[in-house]
Amino acid sequence: MKLFLKFDFTKICNVLLEEKLNACNFKYQQTAFGEIELLEQVSKQQFEEFNNSIKDYGIYVIEDAKKIMVQKIKDVIIDMVFNDENDISVKTSVFLAEKLNQNYSYLSNLFSEVTFTSIENYIILQKIEYTKTLLTNEELSLTEIAYKLNYSSVAHLSKQFKNTTGITPSAFQRIIIKRKENRID
């Protein structure tokens, strides 16, 4: 039997971090997604224990200032794309500059310097990941998805999808449908 699951990665990460922070008896406050303020000093040993406890889950404490800002950029982009409450039609440069209170040129240059790709490419990757999620878990047409993600047309979404994944959204849908049909109950 196969189970098809829908994930809320933000909630998963928040619950996991809460469990790990509480296990270490840290007094903390989550100030933003991926950002936690420790409300009291912790020993180096306590910090190392916490750090080691989250590494198995692919979560790492970032200590380099540039990498911290890049992670903040990524978090804002993910929130912008995946959070239905955000107005995705707002220009990305304006959205990022306002959310991070930084000049977009600075953010763009820093992102490229650290990740060796552009903010625009990262946004496309996130939109395609969200498209795959919507195609897998929702009953939305490509037209509805293109509108939801602020694409100018279905053709534009389809082209970016194929350039990123190597297959068209329709082919991706057929694969998902075939997998669901072939599952053993």
mmCIF file with all atom_site columns, C-alpha atoms in Angstrom:
data_model
loop_
_atom_site.group_PDB
_atom_site.id
_atom_site.type_symbol
_atom_site.label_atom_id
_atom_site.label_alt_id
_atom_site.label_comp_id
_atom_site.label_asym_id
_atom_site.label_entity_id
_atom_site.label_seq_id
_atom_site.pdbx_PDB_ins_code
_atom_site.Cartn_x
_atom_site.Cartn_y
_atom_site.Cartn_z
_atom_site.occupancy
_atom_site.B_iso_or_equiv
_atom_site.pdbx_formal_charge
_atom_site.auth_seq_id
_atom_site.auth_comp_id
_atom_site.auth_asym_id
_atom_site.auth_atom_id
_atom_site.pdbx_PDB_model_num
ATOM 1   C CA . MET A 1 1   ? 0.000  0.000  0.000   1.00 0.00 ? 1   MET A CA 1
ATOM 2   C CA . LYS A 1 2   ? 1.279  3.464  -0.892  1.00 0.00 ? 2   LYS A CA 1
ATOM 3   C CA . LEU A 1 3   ? 0.369  6.588  0.989   1.00 0.00 ? 3   LEU A CA 1
ATOM 4   C CA . PHE A 1 4   ? 0.500  9.968  -0.703  1.00 0.00 ? 4   PHE A CA 1
ATOM 5   C CA . LEU A 1 5   ? 1.344  12.675 1.791   1.00 0.00 ? 5   LEU A CA 1
ATOM 6   C CA . LYS A 1 6   ? 1.149  16.430 1.805   1.00 0.00 ? 6   LYS A CA 1
ATOM 7   C CA . PHE A 1 7   ? 3.799  18.216 3.868   1.00 0.00 ? 7   PHE A CA 1
ATOM 8   C CA . ASP A 1 8   ? 3.915  21.537 5.641   1.00 0.00 ? 8   ASP A CA 1
ATOM 9   C CA . PHE A 1 9   ? 7.684  21.905 5.826   1.00 0.00 ? 9   PHE A CA 1
ATOM 10  C CA . THR A 1 10  ? 7.472  25.073 7.902   1.00 0.00 ? 10  THR A CA 1
ATOM 11  C CA . LYS A 1 11  ? 5.421  23.326 10.564  1.00 0.00 ? 11  LYS A CA 1
ATOM 12  C CA . ILE A 1 12  ? 7.674  20.248 10.512  1.00 0.00 ? 12  ILE A CA 1
ATOM 13  C CA . CYS A 1 13  ? 10.773 22.389 11.016  1.00 0.00 ? 13  CYS A CA 1
ATOM 14  C CA . ASN A 1 14  ? 9.156  24.465 13.759  1.00 0.00 ? 14  ASN A CA 1
ATOM 15  C CA . VAL A 1 15  ? 7.975  21.393 15.704  1.00 0.00 ? 15  VAL A CA 1
ATOM 16  C CA . LEU A 1 16  ? 11.347 19.669 15.347  1.00 0.00 ? 16  LEU A CA 1
ATOM 17  C CA . LEU A 1 17  ? 13.281 22.748 16.469  1.00 0.00 ? 17  LEU A CA 1
ATOM 18  C CA . GLU A 1 18  ? 10.914 23.276 19.394  1.00 0.00 ? 18  GLU A CA 1
ATOM 19  C CA . GLU A 1 19  ? 11.474 19.663 20.518  1.00 0.00 ? 19  GLU A CA 1
ATOM 20  C CA . LYS A 1 20  ? 15.264 19.955 20.229  1.00 0.00 ? 20  LYS A CA 1
ATOM 21  C CA . LEU A 1 21  ? 15.440 23.351 21.950  1.00 0.00 ? 21  LEU A CA 1
ATOM 22  C CA . ASN A 1 22  ? 13.212 22.155 24.794  1.00 0.00 ? 22  ASN A CA 1
ATOM 23  C CA . ALA A 1 23  ? 15.274 18.952 25.154  1.00 0.00 ? 23  ALA A CA 1
ATOM 24  C CA . CYS A 1 24  ? 18.327 21.176 25.716  1.00 0.00 ? 24  CYS A CA 1
ATOM 25  C CA . ASN A 1 25  ? 16.359 23.289 28.235  1.00 0.00 ? 25  ASN A CA 1
ATOM 26  C CA . PHE A 1 26  ? 17.019 26.443 26.232  1.00 0.00 ? 26  PHE A CA 1
ATOM 27  C CA . LYS A 1 27  ? 14.967 29.516 26.897  1.00 0.00 ? 27  LYS A CA 1
ATOM 28  C CA . TYR A 1 28  ? 14.295 30.935 23.464  1.00 0.00 ? 28  TYR A CA 1
ATOM 29  C CA . GLN A 1 29  ? 12.018 32.903 21.229  1.00 0.00 ? 29  GLN A CA 1
ATOM 30  C CA . GLN A 1 30  ? 11.460 32.225 17.554  1.00 0.00 ? 30  GLN A CA 1
ATOM 31  C CA . THR A 1 31  ? 11.768 35.638 15.899  1.00 0.00 ? 31  THR A CA 1
ATOM 32  C CA . ALA A 1 32  ? 11.264 34.501 12.290  1.00 0.00 ? 32  ALA A CA 1
ATOM 33  C CA . PHE A 1 33  ? 11.323 31.294 10.293  1.00 0.00 ? 33  PHE A CA 1
ATOM 34  C CA . GLY A 1 34  ? 14.817 29.880 10.692  1.00 0.00 ? 34  GLY A CA 1
ATOM 35  C CA . GLU A 1 35  ? 15.727 32.510 13.280  1.00 0.00 ? 35  GLU A CA 1
ATOM 36  C CA . ILE A 1 36  ? 15.779 31.808 17.014  1.00 0.00 ? 36  ILE A CA 1
ATOM 37  C CA . GLU A 1 37  ? 16.874 34.147 19.774  1.00 0.00 ? 37  GLU A CA 1
ATOM 38  C CA . LEU A 1 38  ? 18.360 32.441 22.827  1.00 0.00 ? 38  LEU A CA 1
ATOM 39  C CA . LEU A 1 39  ? 17.164 34.338 25.891  1.00 0.00 ? 39  LEU A CA 1
ATOM 40  C CA . GLU A 1 40  ? 20.044 33.256 28.118  1.00 0.00 ? 40  GLU A CA 1
ATOM 41  C CA . GLN A 1 41  ? 23.687 32.310 27.711  1.00 0.00 ? 41  GLN A CA 1
ATOM 42  C CA . VAL A 1 42  ? 24.391 28.683 26.870  1.00 0.00 ? 42  VAL A CA 1
ATOM 43  C CA . SER A 1 43  ? 27.649 26.861 27.351  1.00 0.00 ? 43  SER A CA 1
ATOM 44  C CA . LYS A 1 44  ? 29.746 25.781 24.403  1.00 0.00 ? 44  LYS A CA 1
ATOM 45  C CA . GLN A 1 45  ? 28.937 22.170 25.303  1.00 0.00 ? 45  GLN A CA 1
ATOM 46  C CA . GLN A 1 46  ? 25.171 22.855 25.321  1.00 0.00 ? 46  GLN A CA 1
ATOM 47  C CA . PHE A 1 47  ? 25.471 24.622 21.972  1.00 0.00 ? 47  PHE A CA 1
ATOM 48  C CA . GLU A 1 48  ? 27.427 21.709 20.468  1.00 0.00 ? 48  GLU A CA 1
ATOM 49  C CA . GLU A 1 49  ? 24.887 19.182 21.779  1.00 0.00 ? 49  GLU A CA 1
ATOM 50  C CA . PHE A 1 50  ? 22.034 21.165 20.222  1.00 0.00 ? 50  PHE A CA 1
ATOM 51  C CA . ASN A 1 51  ? 23.937 21.646 16.972  1.00 0.00 ? 51  ASN A CA 1
ATOM 52  C CA . ASN A 1 52  ? 24.685 17.912 16.735  1.00 0.00 ? 52  ASN A CA 1
ATOM 53  C CA . SER A 1 53  ? 21.059 17.004 17.519  1.00 0.00 ? 53  SER A CA 1
ATOM 54  C CA . ILE A 1 54  ? 19.730 18.943 14.522  1.00 0.00 ? 54  ILE A CA 1
ATOM 55  C CA . LYS A 1 55  ? 22.389 17.988 11.954  1.00 0.00 ? 55  LYS A CA 1
ATOM 56  C CA . ASP A 1 56  ? 20.790 14.577 11.335  1.00 0.00 ? 56  ASP A CA 1
ATOM 57  C CA . TYR A 1 57  ? 17.722 16.449 10.065  1.00 0.00 ? 57  TYR A CA 1
ATOM 58  C CA . GLY A 1 58  ? 19.687 18.603 7.634   1.00 0.00 ? 58  GLY A CA 1
ATOM 59  C CA . ILE A 1 59  ? 19.409 21.679 9.863   1.00 0.00 ? 59  ILE A CA 1
ATOM 60  C CA . TYR A 1 60  ? 22.544 23.678 10.566  1.00 0.00 ? 60  TYR A CA 1
ATOM 61  C CA . VAL A 1 61  ? 23.364 26.713 12.670  1.00 0.00 ? 61  VAL A CA 1
ATOM 62  C CA . ILE A 1 62  ? 24.756 29.396 10.380  1.00 0.00 ? 62  ILE A CA 1
ATOM 63  C CA . GLU A 1 63  ? 27.466 31.601 11.849  1.00 0.00 ? 63  GLU A CA 1
ATOM 64  C CA . ASP A 1 64  ? 28.852 33.451 8.805   1.00 0.00 ? 64  ASP A CA 1
ATOM 65  C CA . ALA A 1 65  ? 27.144 36.854 8.326   1.00 0.00 ? 65  ALA A CA 1
ATOM 66  C CA . LYS A 1 66  ? 26.923 36.547 4.536   1.00 0.00 ? 66  LYS A CA 1
ATOM 67  C CA . LYS A 1 67  ? 25.458 33.063 4.749   1.00 0.00 ? 67  LYS A CA 1
ATOM 68  C CA . ILE A 1 68  ? 22.966 34.260 7.345   1.00 0.00 ? 68  ILE A CA 1
ATOM 69  C CA . MET A 1 69  ? 21.731 36.967 4.986   1.00 0.00 ? 69  MET A CA 1
ATOM 70  C CA . VAL A 1 70  ? 21.542 34.510 2.072   1.00 0.00 ? 70  VAL A CA 1
ATOM 71  C CA . GLN A 1 71  ? 19.494 32.145 4.236   1.00 0.00 ? 71  GLN A CA 1
ATOM 72  C CA . LYS A 1 72  ? 17.180 35.035 5.116   1.00 0.00 ? 72  LYS A CA 1
ATOM 73  C CA . ILE A 1 73  ? 16.782 35.780 1.395   1.00 0.00 ? 73  ILE A CA 1
ATOM 74  C CA . LYS A 1 74  ? 15.944 32.122 0.725   1.00 0.00 ? 74  LYS A CA 1
ATOM 75  C CA . ASP A 1 75  ? 13.457 32.043 3.601   1.00 0.00 ? 75  ASP A CA 1
ATOM 76  C CA . VAL A 1 76  ? 11.698 35.190 2.346   1.00 0.00 ? 76  VAL A CA 1
ATOM 77  C CA . ILE A 1 77  ? 11.538 33.778 -1.194  1.00 0.00 ? 77  ILE A CA 1
ATOM 78  C CA . ILE A 1 78  ? 10.130 30.464 0.023   1.00 0.00 ? 78  ILE A CA 1
ATOM 79  C CA . ASP A 1 79  ? 7.550  32.320 2.103   1.00 0.00 ? 79  ASP A CA 1
ATOM 80  C CA . MET A 1 80  ? 6.740  34.569 -0.867  1.00 0.00 ? 80  MET A CA 1
ATOM 81  C CA . VAL A 1 81  ? 6.158  31.606 -3.206  1.00 0.00 ? 81  VAL A CA 1
ATOM 82  C CA . PHE A 1 82  ? 4.554  29.043 -0.889  1.00 0.00 ? 82  PHE A CA 1
ATOM 83  C CA . ASN A 1 83  ? 2.467  31.278 1.384   1.00 0.00 ? 83  ASN A CA 1
ATOM 84  C CA . ASP A 1 84  ? -0.944 31.879 -0.187  1.00 0.00 ? 84  ASP A CA 1
ATOM 85  C CA . GLU A 1 85  ? -1.423 34.991 1.945   1.00 0.00 ? 85  GLU A CA 1
ATOM 86  C CA . ASN A 1 86  ? 1.384  36.842 0.161   1.00 0.00 ? 86  ASN A CA 1
ATOM 87  C CA . ASP A 1 87  ? 0.705  38.922 -2.924  1.00 0.00 ? 87  ASP A CA 1
ATOM 88  C CA . ILE A 1 88  ? 3.055  37.198 -5.368  1.00 0.00 ? 88  ILE A CA 1
ATOM 89  C CA . SER A 1 89  ? 2.322  39.852 -7.992  1.00 0.00 ? 89  SER A CA 1
ATOM 90  C CA . VAL A 1 90  ? 4.454  42.331 -6.045  1.00 0.00 ? 90  VAL A CA 1
ATOM 91  C CA . LYS A 1 91  ? 7.791  42.841 -7.727  1.00 0.00 ? 91  LYS A CA 1
ATOM 92  C CA . THR A 1 92  ? 10.352 40.498 -6.163  1.00 0.00 ? 92  THR A CA 1
ATOM 93  C CA . SER A 1 93  ? 12.983 43.197 -5.770  1.00 0.00 ? 93  SER A CA 1
ATOM 94  C CA . VAL A 1 94  ? 10.540 45.373 -3.832  1.00 0.00 ? 94  VAL A CA 1
ATOM 95  C CA . PHE A 1 95  ? 9.277  42.438 -1.740  1.00 0.00 ? 95  PHE A CA 1
ATOM 96  C CA . LEU A 1 96  ? 12.792 41.348 -0.721  1.00 0.00 ? 96  LEU A CA 1
ATOM 97  C CA . ALA A 1 97  ? 14.066 44.877 -0.079  1.00 0.00 ? 97  ALA A CA 1
ATOM 98  C CA . GLU A 1 98  ? 11.088 45.646 2.160   1.00 0.00 ? 98  GLU A CA 1
ATOM 99  C CA . LYS A 1 99  ? 11.119 42.333 4.043   1.00 0.00 ? 99  LYS A CA 1
ATOM 100 C CA . LEU A 1 100 ? 14.867 42.426 4.695   1.00 0.00 ? 100 LEU A CA 1
ATOM 101 C CA . ASN A 1 101 ? 15.244 46.194 4.958   1.00 0.00 ? 101 ASN A CA 1
ATOM 102 C CA . GLN A 1 102 ? 18.166 46.130 2.519   1.00 0.00 ? 102 GLN A CA 1
ATOM 103 C CA . ASN A 1 103 ? 18.925 47.498 -0.926  1.00 0.00 ? 103 ASN A CA 1
ATOM 104 C CA . TYR A 1 104 ? 17.980 44.923 -3.589  1.00 0.00 ? 104 TYR A CA 1
ATOM 105 C CA . SER A 1 105 ? 21.268 45.387 -5.464  1.00 0.00 ? 105 SER A CA 1
ATOM 106 C CA . TYR A 1 106 ? 23.175 44.447 -2.335  1.00 0.00 ? 106 TYR A CA 1
ATOM 107 C CA . LEU A 1 107 ? 20.937 41.406 -1.748  1.00 0.00 ? 107 LEU A CA 1
ATOM 108 C CA . SER A 1 108 ? 21.231 40.273 -5.363  1.00 0.00 ? 108 SER A CA 1
ATOM 109 C CA . ASN A 1 109 ? 25.022 40.624 -5.466  1.00 0.00 ? 109 ASN A CA 1
ATOM 110 C CA . LEU A 1 110 ? 25.467 38.881 -2.120  1.00 0.00 ? 110 LEU A CA 1
ATOM 111 C CA . PHE A 1 111 ? 23.169 36.013 -3.121  1.00 0.00 ? 111 PHE A CA 1
ATOM 112 C CA . SER A 1 112 ? 25.075 35.472 -6.374  1.00 0.00 ? 112 SER A CA 1
ATOM 113 C CA . GLU A 1 113 ? 28.441 35.688 -4.617  1.00 0.00 ? 113 GLU A CA 1
ATOM 114 C CA . VAL A 1 114 ? 27.538 33.047 -2.016  1.00 0.00 ? 114 VAL A CA 1
ATOM 115 C CA . THR A 1 115 ? 25.331 30.669 -4.050  1.00 0.00 ? 115 THR A CA 1
ATOM 116 C CA . PHE A 1 116 ? 26.778 31.081 -7.569  1.00 0.00 ? 116 PHE A CA 1
ATOM 117 C CA . THR A 1 117 ? 23.250 31.571 -8.930  1.00 0.00 ? 117 THR A CA 1
ATOM 118 C CA . SER A 1 118 ? 20.850 34.475 -9.140  1.00 0.00 ? 118 SER A CA 1
ATOM 119 C CA . ILE A 1 119 ? 17.853 35.287 -6.993  1.00 0.00 ? 119 ILE A CA 1
ATOM 120 C CA . GLU A 1 120 ? 15.729 34.983 -10.126 1.00 0.00 ? 120 GLU A CA 1
ATOM 121 C CA . ASN A 1 121 ? 16.923 31.398 -10.731 1.00 0.00 ? 121 ASN A CA 1
ATOM 122 C CA . TYR A 1 122 ? 16.241 30.511 -7.101  1.00 0.00 ? 122 TYR A CA 1
ATOM 123 C CA . ILE A 1 123 ? 12.705 31.913 -7.398  1.00 0.00 ? 123 ILE A CA 1
ATOM 124 C CA . ILE A 1 124 ? 12.103 29.865 -10.543 1.00 0.00 ? 124 ILE A CA 1
ATOM 125 C CA . LEU A 1 125 ? 13.272 26.708 -8.729  1.00 0.00 ? 125 LEU A CA 1
ATOM 126 C CA . GLN A 1 126 ? 10.920 27.424 -5.827  1.00 0.00 ? 126 GLN A CA 1
ATOM 127 C CA . LYS A 1 127 ? 7.998  28.138 -8.152  1.00 0.00 ? 127 LYS A CA 1
ATOM 128 C CA . ILE A 1 128 ? 8.610  24.865 -9.993  1.00 0.00 ? 128 ILE A CA 1
ATOM 129 C CA . GLU A 1 129 ? 8.790  22.963 -6.687  1.00 0.00 ? 129 GLU A CA 1
ATOM 130 C CA . TYR A 1 130 ? 5.490  24.543 -5.642  1.00 0.00 ? 130 TYR A CA 1
ATOM 131 C CA . THR A 1 131 ? 4.005  23.724 -9.048  1.00 0.00 ? 131 THR A CA 1
ATOM 132 C CA . LYS A 1 132 ? 4.990  20.066 -8.551  1.00 0.00 ? 132 LYS A CA 1
ATOM 133 C CA . THR A 1 133 ? 3.360  20.109 -5.110  1.00 0.00 ? 133 THR A CA 1
ATOM 134 C CA . LEU A 1 134 ? 0.187  21.665 -6.504  1.00 0.00 ? 134 LEU A CA 1
ATOM 135 C CA . LEU A 1 135 ? 0.057  19.210 -9.399  1.00 0.00 ? 135 LEU A CA 1
ATOM 136 C CA . THR A 1 136 ? 0.524  16.304 -7.005  1.00 0.00 ? 136 THR A CA 1
ATOM 137 C CA . ASN A 1 137 ? -1.730 17.319 -4.121  1.00 0.00 ? 137 ASN A CA 1
ATOM 138 C CA . GLU A 1 138 ? -4.292 19.800 -5.406  1.00 0.00 ? 138 GLU A CA 1
ATOM 139 C CA . GLU A 1 139 ? -7.062 19.717 -7.951  1.00 0.00 ? 139 GLU A CA 1
ATOM 140 C CA . LEU A 1 140 ? -5.854 22.826 -9.787  1.00 0.00 ? 140 LEU A CA 1
ATOM 141 C CA . SER A 1 141 ? -5.490 23.191 -13.526 1.00 0.00 ? 141 SER A CA 1
ATOM 142 C CA . LEU A 1 142 ? -2.261 24.491 -15.055 1.00 0.00 ? 142 LEU A CA 1
ATOM 143 C CA . THR A 1 143 ? -4.095 27.719 -15.833 1.00 0.00 ? 143 THR A CA 1
ATOM 144 C CA . GLU A 1 144 ? -5.031 28.128 -12.163 1.00 0.00 ? 144 GLU A CA 1
ATOM 145 C CA . ILE A 1 145 ? -1.490 27.310 -11.052 1.00 0.00 ? 145 ILE A CA 1
ATOM 146 C CA . ALA A 1 146 ? 0.009  29.761 -13.555 1.00 0.00 ? 146 ALA A CA 1
ATOM 147 C CA . TYR A 1 147 ? -2.327 32.464 -12.252 1.00 0.00 ? 147 TYR A CA 1
ATOM 148 C CA . LYS A 1 148 ? -1.615 31.583 -8.609  1.00 0.00 ? 148 LYS A CA 1
ATOM 149 C CA . LEU A 1 149 ? 2.151  31.869 -9.211  1.00 0.00 ? 149 LEU A CA 1
ATOM 150 C CA . ASN A 1 150 ? 1.818  35.065 -11.246 1.00 0.00 ? 150 ASN A CA 1
ATOM 151 C CA . TYR A 1 151 ? 3.003  33.648 -14.568 1.00 0.00 ? 151 TYR A CA 1
ATOM 152 C CA . SER A 1 152 ? 2.057  35.665 -17.635 1.00 0.00 ? 152 SER A CA 1
ATOM 153 C CA . SER A 1 153 ? 0.740  32.509 -19.314 1.00 0.00 ? 153 SER A CA 1
ATOM 154 C CA . VAL A 1 154 ? 0.514  28.737 -19.035 1.00 0.00 ? 154 VAL A CA 1
ATOM 155 C CA . ALA A 1 155 ? 3.083  28.543 -21.824 1.00 0.00 ? 155 ALA A CA 1
ATOM 156 C CA . HIS A 1 156 ? 5.586  30.536 -19.730 1.00 0.00 ? 156 HIS A CA 1
ATOM 157 C CA . LEU A 1 157 ? 5.056  28.230 -16.728 1.00 0.00 ? 157 LEU A CA 1
ATOM 158 C CA . SER A 1 158 ? 5.306  25.146 -18.958 1.00 0.00 ? 158 SER A CA 1
ATOM 159 C CA . LYS A 1 159 ? 8.546  26.342 -20.532 1.00 0.00 ? 159 LYS A CA 1
ATOM 160 C CA . GLN A 1 160 ? 10.177 27.048 -17.152 1.00 0.00 ? 160 GLN A CA 1
ATOM 161 C CA . PHE A 1 161 ? 8.893  23.724 -15.805 1.00 0.00 ? 161 PHE A CA 1
ATOM 162 C CA . LYS A 1 162 ? 10.380 21.801 -18.733 1.00 0.00 ? 162 LYS A CA 1
ATOM 163 C CA . ASN A 1 163 ? 13.674 23.738 -18.601 1.00 0.00 ? 163 ASN A CA 1
ATOM 164 C CA . THR A 1 164 ? 13.970 22.917 -14.895 1.00 0.00 ? 164 THR A CA 1
ATOM 165 C CA . THR A 1 165 ? 12.704 19.330 -14.735 1.00 0.00 ? 165 THR A CA 1
ATOM 166 C CA . GLY A 1 166 ? 13.233 18.041 -18.269 1.00 0.00 ? 166 GLY A CA 1
ATOM 167 C CA . ILE A 1 167 ? 9.538  17.193 -18.701 1.00 0.00 ? 167 ILE A CA 1
ATOM 168 C CA . THR A 1 168 ? 6.379  19.187 -19.272 1.00 0.00 ? 168 THR A CA 1
ATOM 169 C CA . PRO A 1 169 ? 3.844  19.769 -16.489 1.00 0.00 ? 169 PRO A CA 1
ATOM 170 C CA . SER A 1 170 ? 1.373  17.589 -18.404 1.00 0.00 ? 170 SER A CA 1
ATOM 171 C CA . ALA A 1 171 ? 3.890  14.730 -18.539 1.00 0.00 ? 171 ALA A CA 1
ATOM 172 C CA . PHE A 1 172 ? 4.549  15.211 -14.819 1.00 0.00 ? 172 PHE A CA 1
ATOM 173 C CA . GLN A 1 173 ? 0.786  15.013 -14.140 1.00 0.00 ? 173 GLN A CA 1
ATOM 174 C CA . ARG A 1 174 ? 0.497  11.822 -16.202 1.00 0.00 ? 174 ARG A CA 1
ATOM 175 C CA . ILE A 1 175 ? 3.331  10.241 -14.210 1.00 0.00 ? 175 ILE A CA 1
ATOM 176 C CA . ILE A 1 176 ? 1.657  11.150 -10.914 1.00 0.00 ? 176 ILE A CA 1
ATOM 177 C CA . ILE A 1 177 ? -1.716 9.814  -12.112 1.00 0.00 ? 177 ILE A CA 1
ATOM 178 C CA . LYS A 1 178 ? -0.082 6.591  -13.327 1.00 0.00 ? 178 LYS A CA 1
ATOM 179 C CA . ARG A 1 179 ? 1.677  6.125  -9.983  1.00 0.00 ? 179 ARG A CA 1
ATOM 180 C CA . LYS A 1 180 ? -1.608 6.625  -8.117  1.00 0.00 ? 180 LYS A CA 1
ATOM 181 C CA . GLU A 1 181 ? -3.378 4.138  -10.406 1.00 0.00 ? 181 GLU A CA 1
ATOM 182 C CA . ASN A 1 182 ? -0.634 1.531  -9.995  1.00 0.00 ? 182 ASN A CA 1
ATOM 183 C CA . ARG A 1 183 ? -0.457 1.701  -6.229  1.00 0.00 ? 183 ARG A CA 1
ATOM 184 C CA . ILE A 1 184 ? -1.274 -1.455 -4.364  1.00 0.00 ? 184 ILE A CA 1
ATOM 185 C CA . ASP A 1 185 ? -3.968 -1.015 -1.732  1.00 0.00 ? 185 ASP A CA 1
#
